Coordinates of C-alpha atoms and ligand atoms in Angstrom, one line a residue:
M1 CA 65.6 -49.4 -0.4
N2 CA 63.3 -51.8 -2.0
N3 CA 64.2 -55.4 -2.9
N4 CA 61.5 -55.6 -5.5
N5 CA 59.2 -57.6 -3.6
K6 CA 61.4 -60.5 -3.2
L7 CA 62.4 -62.4 -0.2
K8 CA 65.9 -62.6 0.4
I9 CA 67.3 -65.6 2.5
T10 CA 70.8 -65.6 3.9
F11 CA 72.3 -68.7 5.2
L12 CA 74.6 -67.8 8.2
G13 CA 75.0 -71.3 9.6
G14 CA 73.9 -74.9 9.9
V15 CA 74.3 -75.8 6.2
G16 CA 77.2 -78.0 5.1
E17 CA 77.7 -78.6 8.8
I18 CA 75.6 -79.8 11.7
G19 CA 75.7 -76.9 14.2
K20 CA 75.3 -73.3 14.6
N21 CA 72.1 -73.0 12.7
M22 CA 71.1 -69.4 11.7
T23 CA 69.1 -68.2 8.8
A24 CA 68.0 -64.5 8.0
F25 CA 64.8 -63.7 6.1
E26 CA 64.7 -60.4 4.5
Y27 CA 61.9 -58.5 3.0
N28 CA 61.5 -54.7 2.3
N29 CA 64.1 -53.6 4.8
E30 CA 62.9 -56.0 7.5
I31 CA 64.8 -58.9 8.6
I32 CA 63.7 -61.8 10.9
I33 CA 66.1 -64.5 11.9
V34 CA 65.5 -68.2 12.7
D35 CA 67.7 -69.7 15.3
C36 CA 71.3 -68.6 16.6
G37 CA 73.2 -71.7 17.5
L38 CA 76.6 -72.6 18.4
T39 CA 79.0 -75.6 17.4
F40 CA 81.4 -77.4 19.8
P41 CA 84.8 -77.0 18.1
G42 CA 86.7 -80.1 16.7
D43 CA 90.2 -81.1 17.2
D44 CA 91.2 -78.5 14.8
L45 CA 90.6 -75.5 17.1
P46 CA 92.4 -76.6 20.3
G47 CA 91.3 -74.6 23.4
V48 CA 88.3 -72.8 21.8
D49 CA 85.1 -73.5 23.7
V50 CA 82.4 -72.8 21.2
V51 CA 82.0 -71.5 17.6
I52 CA 79.0 -69.2 16.7
P53 CA 78.1 -67.8 13.4
D54 CA 79.7 -64.6 12.2
F55 CA 77.4 -61.7 12.6
T56 CA 79.0 -59.4 10.3
Y57 CA 76.0 -59.3 7.8
L58 CA 73.7 -58.7 10.7
A59 CA 75.6 -56.0 12.1
A60 CA 75.7 -54.1 8.7
N61 CA 71.9 -54.4 8.7
K62 CA 71.3 -53.8 12.4
D63 CA 68.3 -51.7 12.1
K64 CA 66.4 -53.9 9.9
I65 CA 66.4 -56.8 12.4
K66 CA 62.9 -57.2 13.9
A67 CA 62.9 -60.6 15.4
L68 CA 64.8 -63.6 16.4
L69 CA 62.7 -66.9 16.3
L70 CA 63.8 -70.0 18.0
T71 CA 62.7 -73.4 16.8
H72 CA 63.7 -75.3 19.9
G73 CA 66.2 -75.3 22.7
H74 CA 69.2 -77.5 21.6
E75 CA 72.5 -75.8 21.6
D76 CA 73.0 -75.8 18.0
H77 CA 69.8 -73.6 17.7
I78 CA 70.1 -71.2 21.0
G79 CA 73.8 -71.5 21.9
G80 CA 74.7 -68.3 20.3
V81 CA 71.8 -66.2 21.6
P82 CA 73.7 -64.7 24.5
F83 CA 76.4 -63.6 22.1
F84 CA 73.8 -62.5 19.7
L85 CA 71.9 -60.4 22.5
Q86 CA 75.3 -58.5 23.5
Q87 CA 75.4 -57.1 20.0
F88 CA 71.7 -56.9 19.3
S89 CA 70.1 -56.4 22.6
K90 CA 66.9 -54.7 21.3
V91 CA 65.9 -57.6 19.1
P92 CA 63.0 -59.4 20.7
I93 CA 63.3 -63.1 21.0
Y94 CA 60.4 -65.5 20.3
G95 CA 60.3 -69.2 21.3
S96 CA 58.3 -71.9 23.1
K97 CA 58.1 -71.9 26.9
L98 CA 60.9 -74.4 27.4
T99 CA 63.2 -72.9 24.7
L100 CA 62.8 -69.3 26.5
A101 CA 63.4 -70.9 29.9
L102 CA 66.6 -72.3 28.6
V103 CA 67.7 -69.1 27.0
D104 CA 67.0 -67.5 30.4
H105 CA 69.0 -70.0 32.1
K106 CA 71.9 -69.3 29.8
M107 CA 71.8 -65.6 30.1
R108 CA 72.2 -65.8 33.7
E109 CA 75.5 -67.6 33.1
H110 CA 76.6 -64.5 31.0
Q111 CA 76.9 -60.9 31.6
K112 CA 73.8 -59.3 32.5
V113 CA 71.7 -58.2 29.4
S114 CA 68.2 -57.2 29.5
Y115 CA 66.2 -58.4 26.5
K116 CA 62.6 -59.1 25.6
A117 CA 61.4 -62.6 25.3
I118 CA 58.0 -63.5 24.1
T119 CA 56.6 -66.9 24.3
V120 CA 54.7 -68.6 21.3
K121 CA 52.8 -71.7 21.1
P122 CA 51.9 -73.9 18.0
K123 CA 49.2 -72.5 16.0
N124 CA 50.2 -69.0 16.9
V125 CA 50.4 -66.5 14.1
L126 CA 52.7 -63.4 14.6
K127 CA 52.7 -60.3 12.4
I128 CA 56.2 -58.9 12.3
G129 CA 56.2 -56.0 9.7
S130 CA 55.6 -57.6 6.3
F131 CA 56.1 -60.9 7.7
S132 CA 53.5 -63.4 9.1
V133 CA 54.8 -66.3 11.0
E134 CA 52.8 -69.4 12.1
F135 CA 54.2 -71.8 14.5
I136 CA 53.7 -75.5 13.9
K137 CA 54.0 -78.2 16.5
V138 CA 56.8 -80.8 15.7
S139 CA 58.4 -83.7 17.7
H140 CA 62.0 -83.8 18.4
S141 CA 64.4 -85.1 21.2
I142 CA 63.5 -82.0 23.3
A143 CA 60.0 -80.5 24.3
G144 CA 58.7 -77.4 22.8
C145 CA 59.8 -77.8 19.3
L146 CA 58.4 -75.6 16.6
A147 CA 58.4 -75.5 12.9
M148 CA 57.6 -72.3 11.1
C149 CA 55.6 -71.1 8.1
I150 CA 56.9 -67.7 7.2
T151 CA 54.7 -65.7 4.7
T152 CA 55.5 -62.5 2.9
P153 CA 54.0 -61.0 -0.3
A154 CA 56.8 -63.0 -2.3
G155 CA 55.2 -66.1 -1.0
S156 CA 55.7 -68.5 1.9
V157 CA 58.5 -70.7 3.3
I158 CA 58.3 -73.6 5.6
H159 CA 61.1 -74.0 7.9
T160 CA 60.9 -77.5 9.6
G161 CA 63.4 -76.8 12.4
D162 CA 64.5 -80.1 13.8
F163 CA 61.7 -82.8 13.8
K164 CA 60.7 -86.3 13.7
I165 CA 57.3 -87.9 13.1
D166 CA 56.4 -89.7 16.4
F167 CA 53.2 -91.6 16.4
E168 CA 53.6 -92.1 20.2
P169 CA 54.9 -88.9 21.6
I170 CA 55.4 -88.6 25.4
D171 CA 53.5 -85.2 25.6
G172 CA 50.6 -86.6 23.6
T173 CA 50.7 -84.2 20.8
M174 CA 52.0 -85.2 17.5
T175 CA 53.9 -83.4 14.7
D176 CA 51.1 -81.5 13.3
L177 CA 51.0 -83.3 9.9
Q178 CA 47.5 -82.0 9.2
R179 CA 48.7 -78.4 9.2
F180 CA 51.7 -79.1 7.0
G181 CA 49.1 -80.7 4.6
E182 CA 46.7 -77.8 4.9
L183 CA 49.5 -75.4 4.2
G184 CA 50.6 -77.5 1.2
K185 CA 47.2 -77.2 -0.3
K186 CA 47.3 -73.6 0.0
G187 CA 50.7 -73.4 -1.7
V188 CA 54.0 -73.2 -0.3
N189 CA 57.0 -71.7 -2.4
L190 CA 59.8 -73.0 -0.5
L191 CA 60.5 -75.9 2.0
L192 CA 63.6 -75.6 4.2
C193 CA 63.7 -79.3 5.4
E194 CA 66.3 -80.7 8.0
S195 CA 68.6 -83.5 6.6
T196 CA 70.3 -85.0 9.6
N197 CA 69.0 -88.6 9.1
V198 CA 68.2 -88.4 5.5
C199 CA 70.7 -91.3 4.8
R200 CA 68.7 -93.6 7.1
P201 CA 66.0 -95.5 5.5
G202 CA 62.7 -96.1 7.2
Y203 CA 61.3 -94.5 10.3
S204 CA 62.9 -93.3 13.5
I205 CA 61.9 -95.2 16.6
S206 CA 59.2 -93.8 18.8
E207 CA 60.3 -92.3 22.1
K208 CA 57.6 -94.5 23.9
S209 CA 59.3 -97.7 22.5
V210 CA 62.4 -96.4 24.2
G211 CA 60.4 -96.3 27.4
R212 CA 59.3 -100.0 26.7
A213 CA 62.8 -101.2 26.2
L214 CA 64.1 -99.4 29.4
D215 CA 61.1 -101.0 31.3
E216 CA 62.3 -104.5 30.2
I217 CA 65.7 -103.8 31.4
F218 CA 64.4 -102.6 34.9
K219 CA 62.4 -105.6 35.1
A220 CA 65.2 -108.0 34.2
H221 CA 67.5 -106.5 36.7
P222 CA 65.6 -106.1 39.9
D223 CA 68.5 -106.6 42.2
N224 CA 71.1 -104.5 40.3
R225 CA 72.2 -101.0 40.8
L226 CA 70.9 -99.2 37.6
F227 CA 72.6 -96.2 35.8
V228 CA 71.1 -94.4 32.7
A229 CA 73.3 -92.1 30.7
T230 CA 71.5 -89.8 28.5
F231 CA 71.4 -86.3 26.9
A232 CA 70.4 -83.8 29.6
S233 CA 68.3 -81.9 27.3
N234 CA 66.0 -84.9 26.4
I235 CA 63.1 -84.1 28.8
H236 CA 60.8 -86.8 27.4
R237 CA 63.4 -89.4 28.0
L238 CA 64.1 -88.0 31.5
Q239 CA 60.3 -88.1 32.2
Q240 CA 60.1 -91.7 31.2
I241 CA 63.2 -92.6 33.2
L242 CA 61.7 -90.9 36.3
N243 CA 58.2 -92.7 35.7
L244 CA 60.3 -96.1 35.6
A245 CA 62.0 -95.2 38.9
E246 CA 58.7 -94.6 40.5
K247 CA 57.3 -97.9 39.1
Y248 CA 60.3 -100.1 40.4
K249 CA 60.5 -98.2 43.5
R250 CA 64.0 -96.7 43.1
K251 CA 65.4 -93.5 44.3
V252 CA 66.9 -91.3 41.6
A253 CA 70.2 -89.6 42.1
F254 CA 71.3 -87.1 39.4
T255 CA 75.0 -86.3 38.4
G256 CA 76.2 -83.7 36.0
R257 CA 75.4 -79.9 36.3
S258 CA 73.5 -79.8 32.9
M259 CA 71.3 -82.7 34.0
L260 CA 70.3 -80.9 37.3
N261 CA 69.6 -77.6 35.3
I262 CA 67.1 -79.2 33.0
I263 CA 65.3 -81.0 35.8
D264 CA 65.1 -77.8 37.5
V265 CA 64.0 -75.7 34.6
G266 CA 61.8 -78.4 33.1
S267 CA 59.9 -78.8 36.4
K268 CA 59.4 -75.1 37.0
I269 CA 57.5 -74.7 33.8
G270 CA 55.8 -77.9 34.1
E271 CA 57.5 -79.9 31.2
I272 CA 58.5 -82.4 33.7
T273 CA 56.5 -83.9 36.5
Y274 CA 57.7 -86.3 39.2
N275 CA 57.3 -87.3 42.9
K276 CA 59.9 -85.1 44.6
D277 CA 60.3 -87.7 47.3
I278 CA 62.1 -90.2 44.9
I279 CA 65.0 -87.8 44.2
I280 CA 68.1 -88.1 46.4
D281 CA 71.4 -86.3 46.7
I282 CA 74.3 -88.2 45.1
D283 CA 76.0 -88.1 48.4
K284 CA 73.4 -89.9 50.1
I285 CA 73.4 -93.0 47.9
D286 CA 75.3 -95.1 50.6
K287 CA 72.2 -95.2 52.7
Y288 CA 70.4 -97.3 50.0
S289 CA 71.0 -100.8 48.7
D290 CA 71.7 -101.4 45.1
K291 CA 68.2 -102.5 44.1
E292 CA 66.7 -99.1 45.4
L293 CA 68.9 -97.0 43.3
L294 CA 68.9 -95.3 39.9
I295 CA 71.7 -93.1 39.0
V296 CA 70.9 -90.9 36.1
T297 CA 74.0 -89.2 34.6
T298 CA 75.3 -87.1 31.8
G299 CA 78.6 -88.2 29.9
S300 CA 76.7 -90.3 27.3
Q301 CA 79.3 -89.0 24.7
G302 CA 82.4 -90.0 26.6
E303 CA 83.1 -86.4 27.8
P304 CA 86.4 -86.7 29.7
L305 CA 85.1 -84.6 32.7
S306 CA 81.8 -86.1 33.1
A307 CA 80.6 -88.1 36.0
L308 CA 80.2 -91.1 34.0
T309 CA 83.7 -91.2 32.5
R310 CA 85.1 -90.5 36.0
M311 CA 83.3 -93.5 37.4
A312 CA 84.4 -95.7 34.5
M313 CA 88.0 -94.7 35.4
G314 CA 87.6 -95.1 39.0
E315 CA 87.9 -91.5 39.7
F316 CA 84.4 -90.5 41.0
K317 CA 84.3 -90.2 44.8
Q318 CA 80.7 -91.3 45.7
I319 CA 80.5 -94.2 43.2
K320 CA 82.7 -97.3 42.6
I321 CA 81.6 -99.2 39.7
G322 CA 81.4 -103.1 40.2
A323 CA 79.8 -106.5 39.3
N324 CA 76.5 -105.5 40.4
D325 CA 76.0 -102.5 38.3
V326 CA 74.0 -102.3 35.0
I327 CA 74.8 -99.1 33.1
I328 CA 72.4 -98.1 30.1
F329 CA 73.6 -95.7 27.5
S330 CA 70.2 -94.3 26.4
S331 CA 71.9 -92.2 23.7
S332 CA 74.1 -93.0 20.7
P333 CA 77.5 -91.5 19.9
I334 CA 77.3 -88.2 18.0
P335 CA 79.6 -88.8 15.0
G336 CA 83.2 -88.1 16.1
N337 CA 82.5 -89.2 19.6
E338 CA 82.6 -92.8 18.9
K339 CA 86.1 -93.5 20.2
S340 CA 85.5 -91.7 23.6
V341 CA 82.2 -93.5 24.1
Y342 CA 83.5 -96.9 23.5
N343 CA 86.4 -96.1 25.7
V344 CA 84.1 -95.6 28.5
I345 CA 82.0 -98.6 27.7
N346 CA 85.1 -100.7 27.7
A347 CA 86.4 -99.4 31.0
L348 CA 82.9 -100.1 32.5
F349 CA 82.8 -103.6 31.3
Q350 CA 86.4 -104.1 32.6
K351 CA 85.2 -102.9 36.1
G352 CA 82.8 -106.0 35.8
A353 CA 79.7 -104.0 35.3
D354 CA 77.0 -104.9 32.5
V355 CA 76.6 -102.3 29.8
I356 CA 73.6 -102.0 27.5
Y357 CA 73.9 -99.6 24.6
D358 CA 72.1 -98.7 21.5
E359 CA 73.7 -101.5 19.4
L360 CA 72.5 -104.1 21.8
A361 CA 68.8 -102.9 22.6
E362 CA 66.3 -100.1 21.6
V363 CA 67.5 -97.8 24.4
H364 CA 67.6 -94.8 22.2
A365 CA 65.7 -93.0 19.6
S366 CA 67.0 -90.4 17.4
G367 CA 65.1 -87.0 17.5
H368 CA 65.5 -86.6 13.6
A369 CA 63.4 -87.6 10.9
C370 CA 64.5 -90.6 8.7
Q371 CA 63.8 -91.1 5.0
E372 CA 60.2 -92.0 5.1
E373 CA 59.4 -89.2 7.5
I374 CA 61.0 -86.8 5.3
K375 CA 59.3 -88.0 2.4
T376 CA 56.0 -87.5 4.4
I377 CA 56.9 -83.8 4.8
H378 CA 57.7 -83.4 1.2
A379 CA 54.5 -85.0 0.0
L380 CA 52.3 -83.0 2.4
V381 CA 53.9 -79.7 1.7
K382 CA 54.6 -80.1 -2.0
P383 CA 56.7 -77.0 -2.2
K384 CA 57.6 -75.3 -5.5
F385 CA 61.1 -75.0 -4.5
F386 CA 63.2 -76.8 -2.0
M387 CA 66.3 -76.2 0.0
P388 CA 67.8 -78.9 2.3
I389 CA 69.1 -77.6 5.5
H390 CA 70.6 -78.8 9.0
G391 CA 73.2 -81.4 7.4
E392 CA 76.7 -81.7 6.2
Y393 CA 77.2 -81.5 2.5
R394 CA 76.5 -85.1 2.0
H395 CA 73.3 -84.9 3.8
L396 CA 72.2 -82.0 1.6
K397 CA 73.2 -83.7 -1.6
M398 CA 71.2 -86.9 -0.4
H399 CA 68.3 -84.8 0.4
K400 CA 68.2 -83.3 -3.0
Q401 CA 68.3 -86.7 -4.4
L402 CA 65.4 -87.8 -2.3
A403 CA 63.5 -84.7 -3.4
M404 CA 64.0 -85.6 -7.1
M405 CA 63.1 -89.1 -6.5
L406 CA 59.7 -87.8 -5.3
G407 CA 59.2 -85.8 -8.5
M408 CA 60.9 -82.4 -7.9
Q409 CA 62.7 -80.8 -10.8
E410 CA 66.3 -80.4 -10.3
R411 CA 66.1 -76.6 -11.3
N412 CA 63.7 -76.0 -8.4
I413 CA 66.2 -77.3 -5.8
L414 CA 69.2 -75.2 -4.4
L415 CA 71.9 -76.5 -2.2
P416 CA 72.6 -73.8 0.4
A417 CA 76.1 -73.0 1.6
I418 CA 77.2 -70.7 4.6
G419 CA 77.1 -67.0 3.4
M420 CA 74.9 -67.8 0.4
Q421 CA 72.0 -65.5 -0.3
V422 CA 69.0 -66.5 -2.4
E423 CA 66.2 -64.4 -3.7
M424 CA 62.7 -65.9 -3.8
S425 CA 59.5 -64.5 -5.7
Q426 CA 56.2 -66.1 -6.3
N427 CA 57.6 -67.9 -9.3
S428 CA 61.5 -68.0 -8.8
I429 CA 64.3 -68.7 -6.7
K430 CA 67.8 -68.0 -7.5
K431 CA 71.2 -67.4 -5.8
C432 CA 71.7 -63.6 -5.5
G433 CA 74.9 -63.2 -3.7
V434 CA 77.4 -64.2 -1.0
V435 CA 77.9 -62.2 2.3
I436 CA 80.8 -62.4 5.0
A437 CA 79.9 -65.4 7.1
G438 CA 81.5 -68.3 8.8
Q439 CA 82.9 -68.9 12.2
R440 CA 83.4 -66.8 15.3
L441 CA 85.5 -68.5 17.9
I442 CA 84.7 -68.1 21.6
D443 CA 87.5 -68.8 24.1
G444 CA 86.1 -69.4 27.6
Y445 CA 83.1 -67.0 28.2
G446 CA 85.3 -64.2 27.0
I447 CA 83.5 -62.5 24.2
G448 CA 85.2 -61.2 21.1
D449 CA 87.2 -63.0 18.6
M450 CA 90.2 -65.0 19.7
E451 CA 93.4 -63.7 18.3
S452 CA 94.6 -66.1 15.7
N453 CA 98.1 -66.4 17.1
V454 CA 96.7 -68.1 20.2
L455 CA 95.2 -70.6 18.1
K456 CA 98.4 -71.1 16.2
E457 CA 100.5 -71.4 19.3
R458 CA 98.1 -74.1 20.6
K459 CA 98.3 -76.0 17.3
Q460 CA 101.9 -75.7 17.3
L461 CA 102.3 -76.9 20.9
S462 CA 100.0 -79.9 20.2
E463 CA 101.6 -80.9 16.9
D464 CA 105.3 -80.0 17.1
G465 CA 106.0 -79.5 20.8
I466 CA 108.2 -77.0 22.6
C467 CA 111.8 -76.3 23.1
V468 CA 113.0 -74.0 26.0
V469 CA 116.5 -72.6 25.6
G470 CA 118.1 -70.7 28.4
L471 CA 121.5 -69.1 28.5
T472 CA 123.5 -66.4 30.2
V473 CA 125.6 -63.9 28.4
N474 CA 128.3 -61.6 29.9
N475 CA 127.1 -58.2 28.7
V476 CA 130.7 -56.7 28.8
S477 CA 132.7 -59.5 27.0
G478 CA 129.6 -60.9 24.9
D479 CA 130.7 -64.4 26.1
L480 CA 128.5 -67.3 27.0
V481 CA 128.7 -67.8 30.8
G482 CA 128.5 -71.6 31.4
E483 CA 126.5 -73.8 29.1
P484 CA 123.1 -73.2 27.7
F485 CA 120.3 -75.4 29.1
I486 CA 117.7 -77.0 26.7
I487 CA 114.6 -78.7 27.5
T488 CA 112.4 -80.2 24.8
R489 CA 108.9 -81.8 25.2
G490 CA 107.2 -83.6 22.2
V491 CA 110.0 -82.8 19.8
V492 CA 112.0 -86.0 19.7
Y493 CA 111.5 -89.5 20.9
Q494 CA 113.1 -90.3 24.4
D495 CA 115.9 -92.4 23.1
E496 CA 117.1 -89.8 20.9
A497 CA 116.5 -86.8 23.3
E498 CA 119.8 -86.7 25.1
A499 CA 121.9 -86.8 21.9
F500 CA 119.6 -84.2 20.3
V501 CA 119.9 -81.9 23.1
Q502 CA 123.7 -82.1 23.1
D503 CA 123.9 -81.4 19.4
T504 CA 121.7 -78.5 19.7
K505 CA 123.7 -77.0 22.6
N506 CA 127.0 -77.5 20.5
M507 CA 125.4 -75.9 17.6
L508 CA 124.3 -72.9 19.7
I509 CA 127.6 -72.6 21.4
A510 CA 129.4 -72.6 17.9
S511 CA 127.1 -70.2 16.3
L512 CA 127.2 -67.7 19.1
K513 CA 130.9 -67.7 19.2
E514 CA 130.9 -66.5 15.6
Q515 CA 128.9 -63.4 16.7
D516 CA 129.8 -60.4 18.5
L517 CA 127.3 -60.1 21.4
R518 CA 128.6 -57.3 23.3
G519 CA 126.1 -54.8 24.3
C520 CA 123.2 -56.6 22.6
E521 CA 119.8 -56.0 23.5
P522 CA 118.0 -58.8 25.3
A523 CA 115.3 -58.9 22.6
V524 CA 117.9 -59.1 19.8
L525 CA 119.6 -62.0 21.7
R526 CA 116.5 -63.8 22.2
N527 CA 115.7 -63.7 18.5
T528 CA 119.2 -64.7 17.5
V529 CA 119.0 -67.8 19.7
K530 CA 115.5 -68.6 18.7
R531 CA 116.3 -68.6 15.1
A532 CA 119.4 -70.6 15.3
V533 CA 117.6 -73.2 17.4
S534 CA 114.4 -73.3 15.1
N535 CA 116.4 -73.8 11.9
F536 CA 118.6 -76.5 13.5
I537 CA 115.5 -78.4 14.8
F538 CA 113.7 -77.9 11.6
K539 CA 116.9 -79.4 9.7
R540 CA 117.1 -82.3 12.0
T541 CA 113.2 -83.3 12.4
K542 CA 111.4 -81.3 10.0
R543 CA 109.2 -80.1 12.8
K544 CA 108.7 -76.5 13.9
P545 CA 108.3 -76.6 17.6
M546 CA 107.6 -73.5 19.7
V547 CA 111.1 -72.2 20.8
L548 CA 111.2 -70.0 23.9
A549 CA 114.5 -68.5 24.7
I550 CA 115.4 -67.1 27.9
V551 CA 118.5 -64.8 28.1
I552 CA 120.1 -63.4 31.1
L553 CA 122.7 -60.8 31.0
D554 CA 125.3 -61.1 33.5
Ligands
ZN601 ZN1 67.6 -80.2 17.9
ZN602 ZN1 69.8 -79.1 15.5

């Protein structure tokens, strides 16, 4: 099958949402995929651990898939890789050293699958079938980030991945603006540019200026015990924090498994360097005075089980927070987490600690380009066509407006959606179809789709509560033995509970009396009880709690 020398692009995730990025590029029976991420589920999916893209379209085109290319090691770009590899174990994976090290670490936590990983560097050009892919260095909040220029006979596409323009990068190499400009000059058909911070005017803060702000705080608090909470994956931030510890002669204790992982992975491949002597075990901190200590922790998002949250709640064995503690949130709340984060901040203040967070000082820099940086990329690449990616719908829409402000014609801009397919040739781009796409829910590390009734039950339990009914029936006479017992949780308010339970009992006794229960099957009895109780509760409360009936035949 020939697709008429057109490049087909299928959006499988990361558009209309921030999370589970995945895009497939298809030319002449060959597919290469960029990223395979996950999303952490919201409150609408209780109990689901992660959400990954639906691979139905890829499974149907399995033999065409030639490569999975990874832009960087954040979960929304690599989190789905272990699940992808279980289904497509023969597909080779390309990424930077750090990205692949993080994938490798992930794979060790999953079932063993052997796979092929190939390290690539900025400026490398890969030939994969009809595709030629050039990797371009970009800055972000994790090291080893790559944008890509994907070229086919149908034209070239620049995929920015996640990026910012940082003029003072920690690793010394900037987002390769020059290369973006050169490619722009040669002619780029389509720009796929990330949109996370498109609503923020100006420029993002440089990572180095965060280091300077942290330095000021270290300097101003020579006698306090210091804590820094940050994202585990932000290797350059961790590097700066470790440098400061050394400068101010403090020992560093890490808490949080993901933090220890990244330090381990990062130092193994040389992405992070530090004097091993300054690291101490969290269990040994009693041996040091406050001014000799720096505790680096996860939990900057107020995650309930994180070390920092437990410290704030007074539930962390090794550390009791007090008046001599200064806690720096070198992070900002991810939208949706604000309440949990401020709960932790309030609890820390209540324990007498001083808390410094991003509203009070420049202790965090976003890894995503703000408006002026995004404009810079548009100006350098000057694409014929443009599609905004990596954003909720409002971001994509705003990004479209920004591109039009820069002079792009509206007809040359398409807003992608999950499942949407577009066809690009040298002179045109158009929507050409919709494929099955969306969410796949992962419960625990168990692979496979979670049964929808489990979700329904969790939702029902969390929204409408539960009612347990137990009764004994004499099998011969069909009469009720004794009184039924009824327990409810989350159905009615405490002060109404007693009367409510009594009324339900009376109803049930009356209703069973009307029926001949002699020789009834237990399952039939259970259903009869369940139906009677459910209907009664719904009439009274307009709720539909889960009703469990336990029937004993005497
Ligand atoms: Zn990222
Ligand atoms: Zn991302």
